[in-house]
Coordinates of C-alpha atoms in Angstrom, one line a residue:
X21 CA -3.7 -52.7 -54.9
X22 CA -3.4 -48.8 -55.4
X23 CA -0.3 -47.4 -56.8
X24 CA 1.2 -43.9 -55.6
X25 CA -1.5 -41.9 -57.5
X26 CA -4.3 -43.4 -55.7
X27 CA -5.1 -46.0 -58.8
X28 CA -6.1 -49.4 -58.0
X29 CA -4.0 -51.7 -60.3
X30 CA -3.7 -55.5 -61.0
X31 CA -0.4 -57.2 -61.1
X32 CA 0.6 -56.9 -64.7
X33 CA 3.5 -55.7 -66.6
X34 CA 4.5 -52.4 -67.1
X35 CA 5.8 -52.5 -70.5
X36 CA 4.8 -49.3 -71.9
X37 CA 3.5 -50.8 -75.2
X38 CA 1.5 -53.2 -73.6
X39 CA -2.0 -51.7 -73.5
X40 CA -3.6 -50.6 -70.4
X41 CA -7.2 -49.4 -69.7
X42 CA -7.9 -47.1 -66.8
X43 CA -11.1 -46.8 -66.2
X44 CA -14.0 -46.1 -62.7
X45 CA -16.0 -48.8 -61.1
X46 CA -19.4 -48.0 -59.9
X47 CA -18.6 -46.6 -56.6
X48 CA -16.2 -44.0 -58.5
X49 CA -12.5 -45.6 -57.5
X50 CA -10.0 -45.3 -60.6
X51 CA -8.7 -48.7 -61.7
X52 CA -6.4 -49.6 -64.3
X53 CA -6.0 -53.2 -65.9
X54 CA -4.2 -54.7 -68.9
X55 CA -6.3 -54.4 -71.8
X56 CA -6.0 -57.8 -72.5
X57 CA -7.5 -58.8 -69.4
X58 CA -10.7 -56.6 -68.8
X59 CA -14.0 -57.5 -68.6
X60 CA -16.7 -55.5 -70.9
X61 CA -19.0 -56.3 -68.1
X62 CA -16.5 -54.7 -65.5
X63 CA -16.3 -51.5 -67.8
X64 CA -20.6 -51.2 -68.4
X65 CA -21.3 -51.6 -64.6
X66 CA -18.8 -48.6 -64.0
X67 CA -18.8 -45.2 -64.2
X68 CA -17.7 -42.4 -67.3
X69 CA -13.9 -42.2 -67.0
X70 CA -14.3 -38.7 -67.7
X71 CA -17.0 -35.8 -67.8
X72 CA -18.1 -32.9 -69.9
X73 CA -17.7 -29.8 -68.4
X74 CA -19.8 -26.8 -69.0
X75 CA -18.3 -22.9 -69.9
X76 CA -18.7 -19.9 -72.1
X77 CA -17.9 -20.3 -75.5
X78 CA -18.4 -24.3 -75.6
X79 CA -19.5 -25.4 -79.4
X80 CA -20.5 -28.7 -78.4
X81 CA -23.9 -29.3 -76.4
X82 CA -23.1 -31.9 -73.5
X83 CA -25.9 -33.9 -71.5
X84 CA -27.8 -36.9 -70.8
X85 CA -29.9 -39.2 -72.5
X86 CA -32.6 -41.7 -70.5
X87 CA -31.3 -44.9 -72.2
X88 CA -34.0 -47.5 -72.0
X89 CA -31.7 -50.1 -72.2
X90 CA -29.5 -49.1 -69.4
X91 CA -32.8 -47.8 -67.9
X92 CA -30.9 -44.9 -66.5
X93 CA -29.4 -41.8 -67.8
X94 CA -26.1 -42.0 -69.9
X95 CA -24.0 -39.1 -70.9
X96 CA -22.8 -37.6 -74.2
X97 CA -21.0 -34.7 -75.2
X98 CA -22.3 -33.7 -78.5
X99 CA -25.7 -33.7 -80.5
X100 CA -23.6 -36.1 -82.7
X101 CA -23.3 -38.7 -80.1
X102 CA -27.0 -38.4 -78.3
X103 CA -27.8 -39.4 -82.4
X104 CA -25.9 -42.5 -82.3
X105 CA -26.6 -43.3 -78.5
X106 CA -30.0 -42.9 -79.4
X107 CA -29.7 -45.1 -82.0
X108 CA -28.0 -48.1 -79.9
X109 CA -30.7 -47.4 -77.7
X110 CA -32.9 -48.8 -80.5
X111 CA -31.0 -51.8 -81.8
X112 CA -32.3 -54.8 -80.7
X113 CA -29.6 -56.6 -80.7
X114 CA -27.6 -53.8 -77.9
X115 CA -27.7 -55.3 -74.1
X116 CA -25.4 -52.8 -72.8
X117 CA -24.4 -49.1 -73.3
X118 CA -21.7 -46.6 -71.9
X119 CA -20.5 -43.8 -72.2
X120 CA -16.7 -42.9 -71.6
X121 CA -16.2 -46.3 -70.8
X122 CA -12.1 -46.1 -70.2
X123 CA -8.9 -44.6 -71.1
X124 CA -6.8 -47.1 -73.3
X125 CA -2.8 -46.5 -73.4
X126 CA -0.3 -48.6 -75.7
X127 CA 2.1 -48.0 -78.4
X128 CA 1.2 -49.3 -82.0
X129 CA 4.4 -49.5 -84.0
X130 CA 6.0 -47.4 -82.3
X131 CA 3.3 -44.7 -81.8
X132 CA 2.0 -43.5 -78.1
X133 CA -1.7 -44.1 -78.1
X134 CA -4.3 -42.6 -75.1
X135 CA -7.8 -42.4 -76.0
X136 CA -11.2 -42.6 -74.2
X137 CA -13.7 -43.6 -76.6
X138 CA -17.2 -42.6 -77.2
X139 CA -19.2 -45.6 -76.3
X140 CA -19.0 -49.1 -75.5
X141 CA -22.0 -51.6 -76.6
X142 CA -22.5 -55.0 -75.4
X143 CA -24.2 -56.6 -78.2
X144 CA -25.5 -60.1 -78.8
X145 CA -22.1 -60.4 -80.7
X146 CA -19.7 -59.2 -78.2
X147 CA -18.2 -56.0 -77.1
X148 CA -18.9 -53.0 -79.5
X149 CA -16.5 -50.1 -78.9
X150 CA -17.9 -46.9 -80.8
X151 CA -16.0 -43.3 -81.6
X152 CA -18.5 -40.7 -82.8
X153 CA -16.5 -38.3 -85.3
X154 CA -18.4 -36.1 -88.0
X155 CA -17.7 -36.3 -91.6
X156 CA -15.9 -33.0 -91.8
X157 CA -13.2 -34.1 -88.7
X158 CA -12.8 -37.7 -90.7
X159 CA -11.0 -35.4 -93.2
X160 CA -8.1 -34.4 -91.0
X161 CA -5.4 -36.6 -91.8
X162 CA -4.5 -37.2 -88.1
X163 CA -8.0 -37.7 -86.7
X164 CA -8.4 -40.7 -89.2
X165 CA -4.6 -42.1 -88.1
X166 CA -5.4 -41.9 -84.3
X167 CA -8.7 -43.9 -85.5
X168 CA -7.2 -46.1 -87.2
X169 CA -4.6 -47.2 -84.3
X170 CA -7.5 -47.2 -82.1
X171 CA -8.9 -49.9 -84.6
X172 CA -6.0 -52.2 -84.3
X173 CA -5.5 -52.0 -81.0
X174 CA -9.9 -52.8 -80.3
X175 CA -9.7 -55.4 -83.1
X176 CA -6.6 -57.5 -82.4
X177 CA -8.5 -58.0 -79.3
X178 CA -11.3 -59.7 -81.2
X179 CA -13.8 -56.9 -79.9
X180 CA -15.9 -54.6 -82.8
X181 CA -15.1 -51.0 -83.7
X182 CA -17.2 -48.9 -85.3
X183 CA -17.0 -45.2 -86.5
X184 CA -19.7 -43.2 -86.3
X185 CA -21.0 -40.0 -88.1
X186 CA -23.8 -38.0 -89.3
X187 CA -27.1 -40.7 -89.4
X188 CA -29.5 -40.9 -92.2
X189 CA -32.1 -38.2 -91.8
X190 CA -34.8 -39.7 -91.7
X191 CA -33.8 -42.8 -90.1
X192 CA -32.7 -40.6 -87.2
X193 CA -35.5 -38.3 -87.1
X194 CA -38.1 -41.6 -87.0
X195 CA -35.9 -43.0 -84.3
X196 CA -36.1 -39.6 -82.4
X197 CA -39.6 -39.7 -82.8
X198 CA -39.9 -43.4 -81.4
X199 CA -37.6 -42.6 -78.1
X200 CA -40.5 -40.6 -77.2
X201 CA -42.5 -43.9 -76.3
X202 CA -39.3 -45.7 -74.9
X203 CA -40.5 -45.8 -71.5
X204 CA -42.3 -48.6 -70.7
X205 CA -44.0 -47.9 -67.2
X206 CA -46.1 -45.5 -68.8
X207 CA -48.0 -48.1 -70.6
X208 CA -50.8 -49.9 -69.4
X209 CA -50.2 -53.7 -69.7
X210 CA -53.8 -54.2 -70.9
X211 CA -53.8 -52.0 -73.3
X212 CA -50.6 -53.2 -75.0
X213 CA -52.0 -56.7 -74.8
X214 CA -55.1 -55.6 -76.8
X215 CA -52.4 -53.7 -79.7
X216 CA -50.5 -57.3 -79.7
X217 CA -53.8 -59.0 -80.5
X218 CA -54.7 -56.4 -83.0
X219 CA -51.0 -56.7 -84.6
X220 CA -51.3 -61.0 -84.7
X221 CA -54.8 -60.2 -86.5
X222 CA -53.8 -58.3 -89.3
X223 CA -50.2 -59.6 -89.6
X224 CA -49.1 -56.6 -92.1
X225 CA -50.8 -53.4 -92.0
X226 CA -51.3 -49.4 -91.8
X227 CA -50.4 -47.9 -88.6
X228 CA -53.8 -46.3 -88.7
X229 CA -55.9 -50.3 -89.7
X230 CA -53.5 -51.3 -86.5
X231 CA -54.7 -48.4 -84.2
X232 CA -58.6 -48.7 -85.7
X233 CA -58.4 -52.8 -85.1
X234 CA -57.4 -52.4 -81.0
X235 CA -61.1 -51.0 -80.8
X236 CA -59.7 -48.3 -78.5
X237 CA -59.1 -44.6 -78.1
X238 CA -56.6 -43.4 -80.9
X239 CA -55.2 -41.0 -78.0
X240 CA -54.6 -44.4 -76.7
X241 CA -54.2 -47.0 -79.1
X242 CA -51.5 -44.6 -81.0
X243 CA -48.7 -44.8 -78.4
X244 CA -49.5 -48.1 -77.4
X245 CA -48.1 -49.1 -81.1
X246 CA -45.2 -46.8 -81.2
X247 CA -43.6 -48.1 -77.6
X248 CA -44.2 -51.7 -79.7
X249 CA -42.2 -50.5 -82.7
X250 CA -39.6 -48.7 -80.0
X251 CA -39.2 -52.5 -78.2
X252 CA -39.2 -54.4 -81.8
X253 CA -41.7 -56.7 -81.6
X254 CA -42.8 -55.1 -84.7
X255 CA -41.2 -53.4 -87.8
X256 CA -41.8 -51.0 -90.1
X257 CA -39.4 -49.6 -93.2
X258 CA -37.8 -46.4 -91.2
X259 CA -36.0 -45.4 -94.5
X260 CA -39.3 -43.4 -95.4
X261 CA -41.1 -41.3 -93.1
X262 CA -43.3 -42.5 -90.4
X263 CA -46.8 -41.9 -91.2
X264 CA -50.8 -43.0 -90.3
X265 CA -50.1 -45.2 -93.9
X266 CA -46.9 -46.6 -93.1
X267 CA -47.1 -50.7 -93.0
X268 CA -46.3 -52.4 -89.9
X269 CA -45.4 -55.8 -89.6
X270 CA -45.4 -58.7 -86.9
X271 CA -41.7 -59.1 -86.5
X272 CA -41.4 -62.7 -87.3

């Protein structure tokens, strides 16, 4: 049912420190739901409960990412959170990503809480909820304690929190240079069948043995390898920079 403000709502109590999500379902209607009663699914399939708007003067650069998981664009609001976006784009183990998912209100001992948080993540082991803060802001006292209630509240649910800052350099920068091969329609199926069957052969290589073994063009064979690193189905160590010598493995 909607409520005066045009919100559709479910019968729930209206306790104030009971926590509520608001949040937008795909065809943009506001809803609102006790947080104990929400489905992750129902918050994914929506859309942002809020937006990043552009003026003058704005120090953060807003946009959107093509997230081949969601294989659509998803929005972020700083450089910071296209890093980790981009980075749950990678993780195997992520099903599901959005951004602004909903607004959460309770009280936590006492203390009014609303947030919207960064990201939520369906993983293979439930509901991920991310917030993307730098290392500098985790030093203000009052970001960490509005964290920090946001934890209690996402954990008592038996959902994950994470906090997320600054990534490794060069784990970022080789994941950066991955996305670049994320999209899988550009990719012949042939000639990713012939990379697979040069991967089985060697097992545990050199990108560049891997590329020579396919017997094809290296202006082919090249990105044919990188989309399979992108997807997982092989592995490499992305602590070190990605190179012609780094060793690629069959992920087993």
């Amino acid at each position: 049912m909607l409520d005066e403000g045009g919100v559709m709502s479910r019968k729930a109590t209206n306790r104030s420190d009971t926590p509520r999500v608001q949040y937008r379902l795909a065809d943009g209607t506001v809803a609102e739901a006790p947080w104990a009663e929400i489905d992750a699914r129902e918050l994914v399939n929506g859309m942002p409960c809020r937006t990043f708007p552009w003026y003058l003067g704005r120090r953060s650069y807003a946009g959107e990412y093509w997230c081949a998981t969601e294989r659509k664009h998803v929005n972020y609001e700083s450089r910071l959170e296209l890093s980790r976006l981009m980075m749950k784009d990678f993780d195997q183990s992520v099903r599901r990503i959005a951004s602004q998912p909903f607004k959460l209100r309770t009280k936590v001992d006492g203390v009014l809480l609303t947030r919207t948080p960064d990201f939520l993540a369906i993983t293979e082991a439930g509901p991920l909820v991310i917030d993307v803060k730098g290392v500098r802001a985790l030093q203000d006292p009052e970001v960490c304690r509005t964290l920090a209630l946001t934890r209690t509240v996402i954990e008592a649910r038996g959902w994950a929190y994470e906090i997320a800052s600054e990534p490794p350099e060069v784990e970022y920068g080789n994941i950066r240079f991955l996305a670049g091969y994320r999209r899988e329609w550009l990719f012949q199926p042939d000639v990713l069948a012939r990379v697979r069957r040069a991967l089985q052969s060697v097992a545990e290589a050199s990108v560049e043995t891997i590329v020579r073994a396919t017997e094809l063009p290296r202006v082919t064979a090249f990105p044919g390898l990188m989309h399979l690193l992108w997807r997982g189905e092989c592995t490499s160590d992305l602590s070190r920079t990605l190179t012609g010598a780094t060793t690629v493995s069959v992920r087993s």
